[in-house]
Coordinates of C-alpha atoms in Angstrom, one line a residue:
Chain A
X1128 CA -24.0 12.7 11.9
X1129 CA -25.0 10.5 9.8
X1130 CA -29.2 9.5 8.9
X1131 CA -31.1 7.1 6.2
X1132 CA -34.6 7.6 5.1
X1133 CA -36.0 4.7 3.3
X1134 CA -33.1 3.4 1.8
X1135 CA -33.1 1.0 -0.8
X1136 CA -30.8 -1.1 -2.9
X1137 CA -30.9 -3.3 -5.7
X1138 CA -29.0 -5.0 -8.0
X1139 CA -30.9 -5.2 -11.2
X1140 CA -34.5 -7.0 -9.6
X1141 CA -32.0 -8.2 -6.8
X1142 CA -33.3 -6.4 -3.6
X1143 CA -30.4 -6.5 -1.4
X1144 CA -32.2 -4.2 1.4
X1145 CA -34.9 -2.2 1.9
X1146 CA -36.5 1.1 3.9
X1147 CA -33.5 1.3 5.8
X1148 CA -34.3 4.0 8.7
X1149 CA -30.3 4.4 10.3
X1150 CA -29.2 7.2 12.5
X1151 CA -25.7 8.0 14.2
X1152 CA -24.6 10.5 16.2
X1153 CA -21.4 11.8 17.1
X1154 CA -19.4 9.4 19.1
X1155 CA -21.8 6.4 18.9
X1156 CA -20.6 2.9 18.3
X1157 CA -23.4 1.0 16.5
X1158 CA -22.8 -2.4 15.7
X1159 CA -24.4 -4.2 12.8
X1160 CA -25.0 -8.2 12.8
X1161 CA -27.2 -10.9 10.8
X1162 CA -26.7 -13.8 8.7
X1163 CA -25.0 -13.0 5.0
X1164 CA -26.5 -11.7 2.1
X1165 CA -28.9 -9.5 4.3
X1166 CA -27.5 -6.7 2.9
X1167 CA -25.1 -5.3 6.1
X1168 CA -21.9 -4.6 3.8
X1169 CA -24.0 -2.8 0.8
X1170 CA -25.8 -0.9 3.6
X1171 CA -22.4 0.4 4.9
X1172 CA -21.1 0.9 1.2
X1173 CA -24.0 3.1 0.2
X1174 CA -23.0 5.5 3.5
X1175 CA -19.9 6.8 1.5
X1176 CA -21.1 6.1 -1.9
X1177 CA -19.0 3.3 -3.1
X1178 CA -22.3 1.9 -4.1
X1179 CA -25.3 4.3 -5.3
X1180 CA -28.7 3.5 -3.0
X1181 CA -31.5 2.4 -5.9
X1182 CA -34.0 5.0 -3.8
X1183 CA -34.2 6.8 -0.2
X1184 CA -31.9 9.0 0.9
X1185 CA -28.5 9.5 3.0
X1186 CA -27.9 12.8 4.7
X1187 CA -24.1 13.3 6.0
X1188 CA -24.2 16.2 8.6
X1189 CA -28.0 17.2 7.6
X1190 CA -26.8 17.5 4.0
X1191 CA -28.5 14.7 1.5
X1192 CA -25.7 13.5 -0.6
X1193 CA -26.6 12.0 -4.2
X1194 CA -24.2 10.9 -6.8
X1195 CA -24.1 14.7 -7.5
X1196 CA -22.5 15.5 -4.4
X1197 CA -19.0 16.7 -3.9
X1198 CA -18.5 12.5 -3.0
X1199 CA -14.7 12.9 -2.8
X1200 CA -14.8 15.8 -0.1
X1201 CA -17.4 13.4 1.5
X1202 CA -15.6 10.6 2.1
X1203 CA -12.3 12.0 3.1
X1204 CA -14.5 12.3 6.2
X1205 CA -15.5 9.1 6.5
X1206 CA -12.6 6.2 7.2
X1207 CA -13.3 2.5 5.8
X1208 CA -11.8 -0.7 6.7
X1209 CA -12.7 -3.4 4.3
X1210 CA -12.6 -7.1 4.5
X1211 CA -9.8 -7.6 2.6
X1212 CA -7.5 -5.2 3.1
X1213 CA -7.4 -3.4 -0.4
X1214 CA -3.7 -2.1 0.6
X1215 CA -2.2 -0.8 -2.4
X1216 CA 0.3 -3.8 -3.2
X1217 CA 2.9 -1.5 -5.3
X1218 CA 3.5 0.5 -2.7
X1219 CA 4.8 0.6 1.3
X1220 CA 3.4 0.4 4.3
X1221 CA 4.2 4.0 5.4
X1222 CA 3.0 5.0 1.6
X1223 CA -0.1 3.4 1.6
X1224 CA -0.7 6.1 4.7
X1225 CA 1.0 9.1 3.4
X1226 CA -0.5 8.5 -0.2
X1227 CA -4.1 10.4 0.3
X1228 CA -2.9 13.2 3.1
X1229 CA -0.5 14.0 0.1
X1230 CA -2.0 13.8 -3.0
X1231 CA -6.0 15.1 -1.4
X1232 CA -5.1 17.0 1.3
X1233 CA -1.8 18.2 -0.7
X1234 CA 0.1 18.0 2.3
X1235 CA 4.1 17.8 2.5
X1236 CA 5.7 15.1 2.4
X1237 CA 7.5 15.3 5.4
X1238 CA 4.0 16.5 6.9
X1239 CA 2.6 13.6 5.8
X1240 CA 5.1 11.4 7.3
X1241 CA 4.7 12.0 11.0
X1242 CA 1.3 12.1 10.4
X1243 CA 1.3 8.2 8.8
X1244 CA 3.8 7.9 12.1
X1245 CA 1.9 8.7 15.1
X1246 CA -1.1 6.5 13.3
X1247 CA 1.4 3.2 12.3
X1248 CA 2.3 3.8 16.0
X1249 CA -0.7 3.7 17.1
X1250 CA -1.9 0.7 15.6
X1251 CA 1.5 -1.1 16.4
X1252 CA 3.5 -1.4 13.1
X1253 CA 6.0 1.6 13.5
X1254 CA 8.7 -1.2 12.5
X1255 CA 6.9 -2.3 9.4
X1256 CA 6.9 0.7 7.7
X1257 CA 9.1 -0.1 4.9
X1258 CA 7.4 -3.3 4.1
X1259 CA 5.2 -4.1 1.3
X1260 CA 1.9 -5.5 1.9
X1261 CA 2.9 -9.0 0.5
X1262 CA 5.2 -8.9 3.5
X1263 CA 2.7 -8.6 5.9
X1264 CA 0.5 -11.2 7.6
X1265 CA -3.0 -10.3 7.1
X1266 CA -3.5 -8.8 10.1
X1267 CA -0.9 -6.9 9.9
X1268 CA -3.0 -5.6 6.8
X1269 CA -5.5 -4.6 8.4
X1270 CA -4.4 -2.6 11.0
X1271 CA -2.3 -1.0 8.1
X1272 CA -5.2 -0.1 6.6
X1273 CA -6.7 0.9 9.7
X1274 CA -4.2 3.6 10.0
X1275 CA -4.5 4.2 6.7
X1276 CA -8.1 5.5 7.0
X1277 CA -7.1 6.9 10.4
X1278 CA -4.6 9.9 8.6
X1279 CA -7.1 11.9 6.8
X1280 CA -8.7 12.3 10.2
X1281 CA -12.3 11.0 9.6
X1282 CA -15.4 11.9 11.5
X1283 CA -16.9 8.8 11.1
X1284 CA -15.4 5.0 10.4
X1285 CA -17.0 2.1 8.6
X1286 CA -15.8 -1.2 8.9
X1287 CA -17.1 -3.7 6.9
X1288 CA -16.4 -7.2 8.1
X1289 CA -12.6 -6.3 9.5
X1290 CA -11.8 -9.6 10.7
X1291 CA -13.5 -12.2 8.3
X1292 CA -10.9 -12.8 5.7
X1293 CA -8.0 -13.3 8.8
X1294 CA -6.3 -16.3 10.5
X1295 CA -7.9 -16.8 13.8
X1296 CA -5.1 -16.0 15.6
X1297 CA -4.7 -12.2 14.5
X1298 CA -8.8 -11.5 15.2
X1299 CA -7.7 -10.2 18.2
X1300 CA -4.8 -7.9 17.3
X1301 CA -6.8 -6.1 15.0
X1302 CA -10.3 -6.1 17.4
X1303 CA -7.8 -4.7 19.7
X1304 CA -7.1 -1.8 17.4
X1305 CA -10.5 -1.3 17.0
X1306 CA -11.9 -1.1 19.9
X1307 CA -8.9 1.0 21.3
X1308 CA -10.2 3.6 19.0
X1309 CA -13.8 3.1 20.0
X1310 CA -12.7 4.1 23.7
X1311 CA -11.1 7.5 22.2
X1312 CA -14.2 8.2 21.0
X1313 CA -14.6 7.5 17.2
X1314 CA -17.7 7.7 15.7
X1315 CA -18.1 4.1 14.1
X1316 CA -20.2 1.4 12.2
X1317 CA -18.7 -2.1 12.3
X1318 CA -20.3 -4.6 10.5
X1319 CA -19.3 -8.0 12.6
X1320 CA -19.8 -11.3 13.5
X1321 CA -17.9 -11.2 16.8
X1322 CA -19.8 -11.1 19.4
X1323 CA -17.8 -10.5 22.4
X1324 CA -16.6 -7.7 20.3
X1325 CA -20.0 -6.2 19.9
X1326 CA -20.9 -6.7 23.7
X1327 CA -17.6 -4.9 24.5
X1328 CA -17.4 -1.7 22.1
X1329 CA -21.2 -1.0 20.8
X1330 CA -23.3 0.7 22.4
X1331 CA -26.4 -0.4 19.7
X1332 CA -26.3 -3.1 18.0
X1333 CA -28.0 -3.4 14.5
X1334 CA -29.6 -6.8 13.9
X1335 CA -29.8 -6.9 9.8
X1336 CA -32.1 -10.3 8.1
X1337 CA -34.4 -10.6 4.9
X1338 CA -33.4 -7.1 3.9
X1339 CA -34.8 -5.0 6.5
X1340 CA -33.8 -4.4 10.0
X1341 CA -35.4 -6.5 12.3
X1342 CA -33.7 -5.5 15.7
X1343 CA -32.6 -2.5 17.5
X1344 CA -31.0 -2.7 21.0
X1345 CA -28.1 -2.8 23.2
X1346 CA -26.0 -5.6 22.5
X1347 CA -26.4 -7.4 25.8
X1348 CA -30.2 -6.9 25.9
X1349 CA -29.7 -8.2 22.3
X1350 CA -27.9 -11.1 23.5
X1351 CA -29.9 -11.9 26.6
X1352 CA -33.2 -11.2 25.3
X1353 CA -33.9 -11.1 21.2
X1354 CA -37.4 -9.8 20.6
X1355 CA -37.9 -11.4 17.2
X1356 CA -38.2 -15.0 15.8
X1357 CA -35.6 -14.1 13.5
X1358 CA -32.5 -13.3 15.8
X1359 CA -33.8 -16.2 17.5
X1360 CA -33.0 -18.5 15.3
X1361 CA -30.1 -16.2 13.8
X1362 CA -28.3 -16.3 17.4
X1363 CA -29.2 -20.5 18.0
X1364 CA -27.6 -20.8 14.8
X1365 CA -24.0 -18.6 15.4
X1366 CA -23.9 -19.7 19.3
X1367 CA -24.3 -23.4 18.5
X1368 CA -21.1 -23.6 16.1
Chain B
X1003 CA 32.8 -19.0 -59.2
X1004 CA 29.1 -17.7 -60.5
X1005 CA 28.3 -18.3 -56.7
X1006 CA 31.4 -16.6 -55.2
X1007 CA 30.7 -14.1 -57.6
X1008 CA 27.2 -13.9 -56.3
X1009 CA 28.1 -13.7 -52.3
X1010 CA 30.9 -11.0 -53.0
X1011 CA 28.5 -8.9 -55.1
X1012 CA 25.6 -9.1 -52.2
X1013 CA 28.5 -8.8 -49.6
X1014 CA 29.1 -5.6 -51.3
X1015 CA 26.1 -4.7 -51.0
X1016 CA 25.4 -5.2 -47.5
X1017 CA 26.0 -1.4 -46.3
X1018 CA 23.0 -0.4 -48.6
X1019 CA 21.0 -3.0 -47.1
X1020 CA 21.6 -1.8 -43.8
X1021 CA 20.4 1.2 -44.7
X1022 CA 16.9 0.2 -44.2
X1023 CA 17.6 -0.6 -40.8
X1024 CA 17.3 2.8 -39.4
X1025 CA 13.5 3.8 -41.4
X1026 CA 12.8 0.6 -40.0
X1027 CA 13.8 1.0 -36.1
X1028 CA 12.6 4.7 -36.6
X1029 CA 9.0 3.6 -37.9
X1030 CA 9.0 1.2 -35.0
X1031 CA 10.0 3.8 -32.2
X1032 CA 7.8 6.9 -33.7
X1033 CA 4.6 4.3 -34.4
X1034 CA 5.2 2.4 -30.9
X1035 CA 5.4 5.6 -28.8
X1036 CA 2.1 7.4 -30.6
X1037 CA 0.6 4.0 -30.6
X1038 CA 0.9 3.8 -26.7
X1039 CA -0.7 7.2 -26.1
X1040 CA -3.4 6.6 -28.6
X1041 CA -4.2 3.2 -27.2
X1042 CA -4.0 4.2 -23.6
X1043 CA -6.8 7.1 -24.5
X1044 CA -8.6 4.4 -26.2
X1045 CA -8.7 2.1 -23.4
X1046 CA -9.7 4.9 -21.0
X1047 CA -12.6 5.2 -23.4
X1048 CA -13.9 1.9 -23.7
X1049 CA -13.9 1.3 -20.2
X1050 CA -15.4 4.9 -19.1
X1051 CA -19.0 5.5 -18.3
X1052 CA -19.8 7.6 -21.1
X1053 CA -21.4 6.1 -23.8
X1054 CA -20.3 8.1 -26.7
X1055 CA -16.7 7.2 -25.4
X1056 CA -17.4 3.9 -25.4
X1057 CA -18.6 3.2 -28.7
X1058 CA -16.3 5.4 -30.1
X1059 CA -13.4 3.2 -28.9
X1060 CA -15.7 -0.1 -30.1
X1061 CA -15.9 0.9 -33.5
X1062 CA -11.9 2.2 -33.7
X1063 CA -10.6 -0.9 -32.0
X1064 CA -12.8 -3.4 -34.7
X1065 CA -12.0 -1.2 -37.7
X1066 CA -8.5 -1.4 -37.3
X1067 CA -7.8 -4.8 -35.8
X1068 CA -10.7 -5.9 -38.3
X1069 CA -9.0 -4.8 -41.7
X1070 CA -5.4 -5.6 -42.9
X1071 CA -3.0 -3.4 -41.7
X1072 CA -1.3 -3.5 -45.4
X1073 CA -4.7 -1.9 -46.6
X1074 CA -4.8 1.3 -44.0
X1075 CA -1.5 1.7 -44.8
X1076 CA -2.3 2.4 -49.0
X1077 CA -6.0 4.2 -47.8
X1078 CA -3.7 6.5 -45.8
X1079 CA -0.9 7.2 -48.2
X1080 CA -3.1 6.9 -52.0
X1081 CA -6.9 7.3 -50.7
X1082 CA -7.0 10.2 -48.6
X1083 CA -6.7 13.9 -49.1
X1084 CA -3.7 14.5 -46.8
X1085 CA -0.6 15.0 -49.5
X1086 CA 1.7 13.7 -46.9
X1087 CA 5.4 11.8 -47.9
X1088 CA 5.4 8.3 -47.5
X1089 CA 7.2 8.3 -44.2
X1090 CA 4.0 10.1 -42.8
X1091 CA 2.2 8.5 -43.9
X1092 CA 3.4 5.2 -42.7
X1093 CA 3.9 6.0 -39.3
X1094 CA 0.0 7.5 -39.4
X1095 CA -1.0 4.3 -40.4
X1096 CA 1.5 2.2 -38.5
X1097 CA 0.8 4.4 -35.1
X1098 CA -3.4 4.8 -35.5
X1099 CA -2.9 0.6 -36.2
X1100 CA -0.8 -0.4 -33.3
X1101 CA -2.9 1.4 -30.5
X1102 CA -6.4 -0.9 -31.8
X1103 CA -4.2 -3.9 -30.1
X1104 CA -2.7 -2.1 -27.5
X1105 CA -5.6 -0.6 -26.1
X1106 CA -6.9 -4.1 -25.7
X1107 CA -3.7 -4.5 -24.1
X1108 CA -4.3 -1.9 -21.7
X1109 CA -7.7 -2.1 -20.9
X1110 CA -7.3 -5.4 -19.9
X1111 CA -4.6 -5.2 -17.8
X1112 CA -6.6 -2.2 -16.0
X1113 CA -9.8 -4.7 -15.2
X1114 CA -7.2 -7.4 -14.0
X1115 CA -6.7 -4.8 -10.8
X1116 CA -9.2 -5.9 -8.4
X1117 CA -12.2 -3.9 -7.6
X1118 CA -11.4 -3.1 -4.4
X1119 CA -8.6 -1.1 -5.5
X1120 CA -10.5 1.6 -6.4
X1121 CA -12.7 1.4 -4.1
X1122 CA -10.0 1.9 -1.8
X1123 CA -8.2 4.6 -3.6
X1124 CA -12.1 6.8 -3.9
X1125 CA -12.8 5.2 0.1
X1126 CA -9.5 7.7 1.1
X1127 CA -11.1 10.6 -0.6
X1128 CA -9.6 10.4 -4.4
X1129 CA -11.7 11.3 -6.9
X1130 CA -11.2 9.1 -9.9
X1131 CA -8.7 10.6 -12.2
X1132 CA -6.3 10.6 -8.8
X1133 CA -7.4 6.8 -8.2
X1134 CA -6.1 6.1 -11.8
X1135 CA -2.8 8.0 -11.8
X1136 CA -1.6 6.8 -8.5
X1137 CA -3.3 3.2 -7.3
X1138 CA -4.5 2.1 -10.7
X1139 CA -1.9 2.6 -13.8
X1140 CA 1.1 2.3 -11.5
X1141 CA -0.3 -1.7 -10.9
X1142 CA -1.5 -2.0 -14.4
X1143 CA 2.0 -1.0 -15.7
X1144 CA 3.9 -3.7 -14.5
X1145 CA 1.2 -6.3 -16.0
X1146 CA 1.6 -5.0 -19.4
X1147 CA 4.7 -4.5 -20.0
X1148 CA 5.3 -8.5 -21.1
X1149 CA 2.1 -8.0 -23.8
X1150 CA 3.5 -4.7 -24.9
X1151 CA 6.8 -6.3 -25.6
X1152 CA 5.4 -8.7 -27.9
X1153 CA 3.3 -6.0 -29.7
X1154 CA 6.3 -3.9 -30.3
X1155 CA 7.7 -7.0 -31.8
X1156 CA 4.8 -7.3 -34.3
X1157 CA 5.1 -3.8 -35.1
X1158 CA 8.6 -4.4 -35.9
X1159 CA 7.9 -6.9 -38.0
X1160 CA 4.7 -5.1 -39.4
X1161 CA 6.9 -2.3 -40.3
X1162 CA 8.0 -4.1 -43.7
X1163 CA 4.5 -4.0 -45.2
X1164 CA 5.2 0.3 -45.5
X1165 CA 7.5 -1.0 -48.9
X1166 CA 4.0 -0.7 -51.0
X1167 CA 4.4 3.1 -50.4
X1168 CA 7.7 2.9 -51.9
X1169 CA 9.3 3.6 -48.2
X1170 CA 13.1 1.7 -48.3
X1171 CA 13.3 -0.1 -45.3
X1172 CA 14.9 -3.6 -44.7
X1173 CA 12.8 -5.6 -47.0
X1174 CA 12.8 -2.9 -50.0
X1175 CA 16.5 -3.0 -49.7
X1176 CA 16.8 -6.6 -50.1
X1177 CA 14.3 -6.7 -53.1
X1178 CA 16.6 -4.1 -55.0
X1179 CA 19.5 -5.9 -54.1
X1180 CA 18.3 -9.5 -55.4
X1181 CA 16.9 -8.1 -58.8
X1182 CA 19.9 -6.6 -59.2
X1183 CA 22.5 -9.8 -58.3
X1184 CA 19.4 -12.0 -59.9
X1185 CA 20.0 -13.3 -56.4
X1186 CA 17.0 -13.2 -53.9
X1187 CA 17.9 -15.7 -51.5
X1188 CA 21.1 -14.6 -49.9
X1189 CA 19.8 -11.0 -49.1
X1190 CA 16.2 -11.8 -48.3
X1191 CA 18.2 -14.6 -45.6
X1192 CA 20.3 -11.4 -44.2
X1193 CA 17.1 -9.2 -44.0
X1194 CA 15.9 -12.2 -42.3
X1195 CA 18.7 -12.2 -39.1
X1196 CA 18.3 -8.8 -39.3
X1197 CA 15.0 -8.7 -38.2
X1198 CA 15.7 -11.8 -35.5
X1199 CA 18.8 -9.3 -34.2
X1200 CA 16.1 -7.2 -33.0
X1201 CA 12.8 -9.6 -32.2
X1202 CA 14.4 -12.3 -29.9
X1203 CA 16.0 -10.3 -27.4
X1204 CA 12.6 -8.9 -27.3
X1205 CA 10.6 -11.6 -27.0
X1206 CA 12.8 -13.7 -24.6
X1207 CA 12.7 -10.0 -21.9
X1208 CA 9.3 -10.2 -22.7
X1209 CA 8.8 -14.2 -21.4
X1210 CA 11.3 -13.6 -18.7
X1211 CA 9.4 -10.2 -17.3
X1212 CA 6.3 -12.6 -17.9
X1213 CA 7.7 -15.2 -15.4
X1214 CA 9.0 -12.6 -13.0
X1215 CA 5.6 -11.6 -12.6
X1216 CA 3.8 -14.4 -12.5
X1217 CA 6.0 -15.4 -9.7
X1218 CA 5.8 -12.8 -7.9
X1219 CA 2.7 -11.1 -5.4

């Protein structure tokens, strides 16, 4: 579905990663872990766009897409779920869904609607729908903007870091979410530092350090049995907290 | 009695002062509404990825905000070749002025909405002139309408500076009047509350709308 050849990414002389060789098929779960500023989020980012790769390239459906691509079309395919939220704050819960089906799609209101329904539904907040984000607890948010991705009925999601910026006690509502989308069989990329999570939903896990990836497995050989020095010491480091 | 005869004679003579009122309000309603679309173009242009827009709307915003706005006024009326009336060409001036400091206005109440708000509105399949008409000026709106306020006051106020061209708004009037009572005091003090009738109900909406949203998400 999707593929990277060589990608590369820098800020200025930065490097945030390099030669990044990714592939995903349809229905695959990957999951991808490491220790921050290896480059995990910008790797995801440069899949739809939102940030140009410096070189290498990204093929969506065996088409390379550069900044010349039709990028909007693009990424109405591909659903992401950032770390915080982004909700738009001037507007409702239910408008926050309905706001893309109807002004991209041009769908009807009303259309749009049961659409942003079944999908609030689904993620649990079919009562909140009138509410503002500021009235929301943060994972309320999220799942908000999990639905939110979820009506213009992407092929692929990306979640980058979904549950980092939330009180421990609503991790779990919106892995929930998550992973109860994972076992309908969406494509997706999470980008994670929840383990039990990754062990649960993924069925490869993407171990990101120093730029490059270093690992490919299954999460539980992962787990069990890390190949490298690095994940290693990455995972002595995460399980001793 | 010279002074009763003084205040009867400027009492008199209050209708013709308040004829100014209504070039004045006008120049401040044609020159804030022109000034608002020219400076939200300009702001679009200085924060755009095209160059050429960008450096036009660099050079515009320091020319104007850079030279006094009494001298644009007599360029535009005496210097250039437009053989317009002075009303013309004060709200040219007034207008092409007044959206310099609002597009300052504007664009920074467009980079005060987080990044991730566009990022978000593009993420959902928007392609950028959606993003900015539905996620991004909606937010920005409400975060400039306090600064705008207090602009539209200064233009108000700015508005008197057009009696060079010979246009007779408030302060005109009251000149005329106190060279002809040999009294300047009494109607320059009534041009005075005039002005103050109009600029601090504006500027005390403006703090309050400022507090509202300061308080608020």
């Amino acid at each position: 579905m999707i593929r990277t050849v060589n990608l590369t990414k820098k800020f200025g002389n930065l490097l945030v990663f390099e030669d990044v060789n990714f592939k995903i098929e349809k229905g695959e779960r990957v999951v991808i872990i490491g220790p921050s500023g290896a480059g995990k989020s910008t790797f995801i980012r440069c899949l739809n766009f939102l940030e140009f790769p410096t070189s290498g390239d990204v093929y969506f459906e065996g088409k390379r897409i550069d900044k010349n691509s039709n990028l909007p079309a693009i990424r109405q395919r591909i659903g992401m779920v950032f770390q915080h939220f982004n909700l738009f704050p001037h507007l409702t819960a239910l408008q926050n869904v309905t706001i893309a089906p109807i002004k991209v799609k041009k769908m009807s209101e009303k259309e749009a609607n049961e659409i942003a329904m079944y999908y609030l539904s689904k993620v649990g907040l079919a009562d909140r729908i009138n509410h503002y984000p500021s009235q929301l607890s943060g994972g309320e948010k999220q799942r908000i903007a999990i639905a939110r991705a979820l009506a213009m009925k992407p092929d692929l999601m990306l979640f980058d870091e979904p549950t980092s910026a939330l009180d421990v006690e609503m991790v779990k509502e919106v892995l929930d979410t998550i992973e109860k989308l994972a076992f309908e069989g969406m494509t997706m990329i999470v980008v994670t530092h929840e383990i039990s999570f990754a062990k649960e939903v993924a069925d490869r896990l993407i171990f990101m350090a120093d730029h490059h990836i270093v690992e490919e497995n299954t999460p539980s050989e992962f787990f069990a049995h890390p190949r490298t020095e690095r994940a290693k010491k990455f995972l002595n480091k995460i399980v001793n907290i | 009695m010279h002074l009763w005869h003084n205040f009867s004679a400027i009492w008199r003579s209050v209708p013709f002062l308040l004829k100014g009122l209504p070039i004045t309000l006008s120049l401040t309603g044609l020159s804030g509404l022109i000034g608002i679309g020219i400076g939200l173009a300009l702001a679009l242009m200085k924060i755009s990825k095209n160059k050429l827009f960008r450096w036009f709307a660099l050079i515009y915003i320091d020319l104007f905000r850079g030279t006094p706005l009494l001298l644009q006024i007599m360029i535009v009326y005496y210097a250039l070749p437009l053989n317009i009336d002075a009303f013309s060409a004060a709200i040219i001036a007034l207008s092409l002025n007044a959206a310099a400091y609002l597009a300052e206005i504007f664009r920074a109440g467009i980079e005060s909405i987080s990044k991730g708000q566009m990022e978000a509105a593009l993420s959902v399949g928007m392609n950028y002139s959606q993003a900015m008409r539905y996620i991004i000026i909606p937010q920005t709106i409400r975060r400039i309408i306090p600064p705008t306020t207090n602009e539209i006051v200064a233009l108000l106020k700015d508005t008197s500076l057009v009696m060079v061209i010979g246009l007779a708004e408030i302060v005109y009037k009251a000149k005329q009047i106190g060279s002809a009572t040999a009294n300047f005091l009494t109607p320059l003090m009534f041009a005075a509350i005039l002005y103050l009738i109009f600029t601090i109900p504006l500027t005390r909406y403006a703090e309050k709308l400022e507090r509202r949203f300061s308080r608020g998400d």
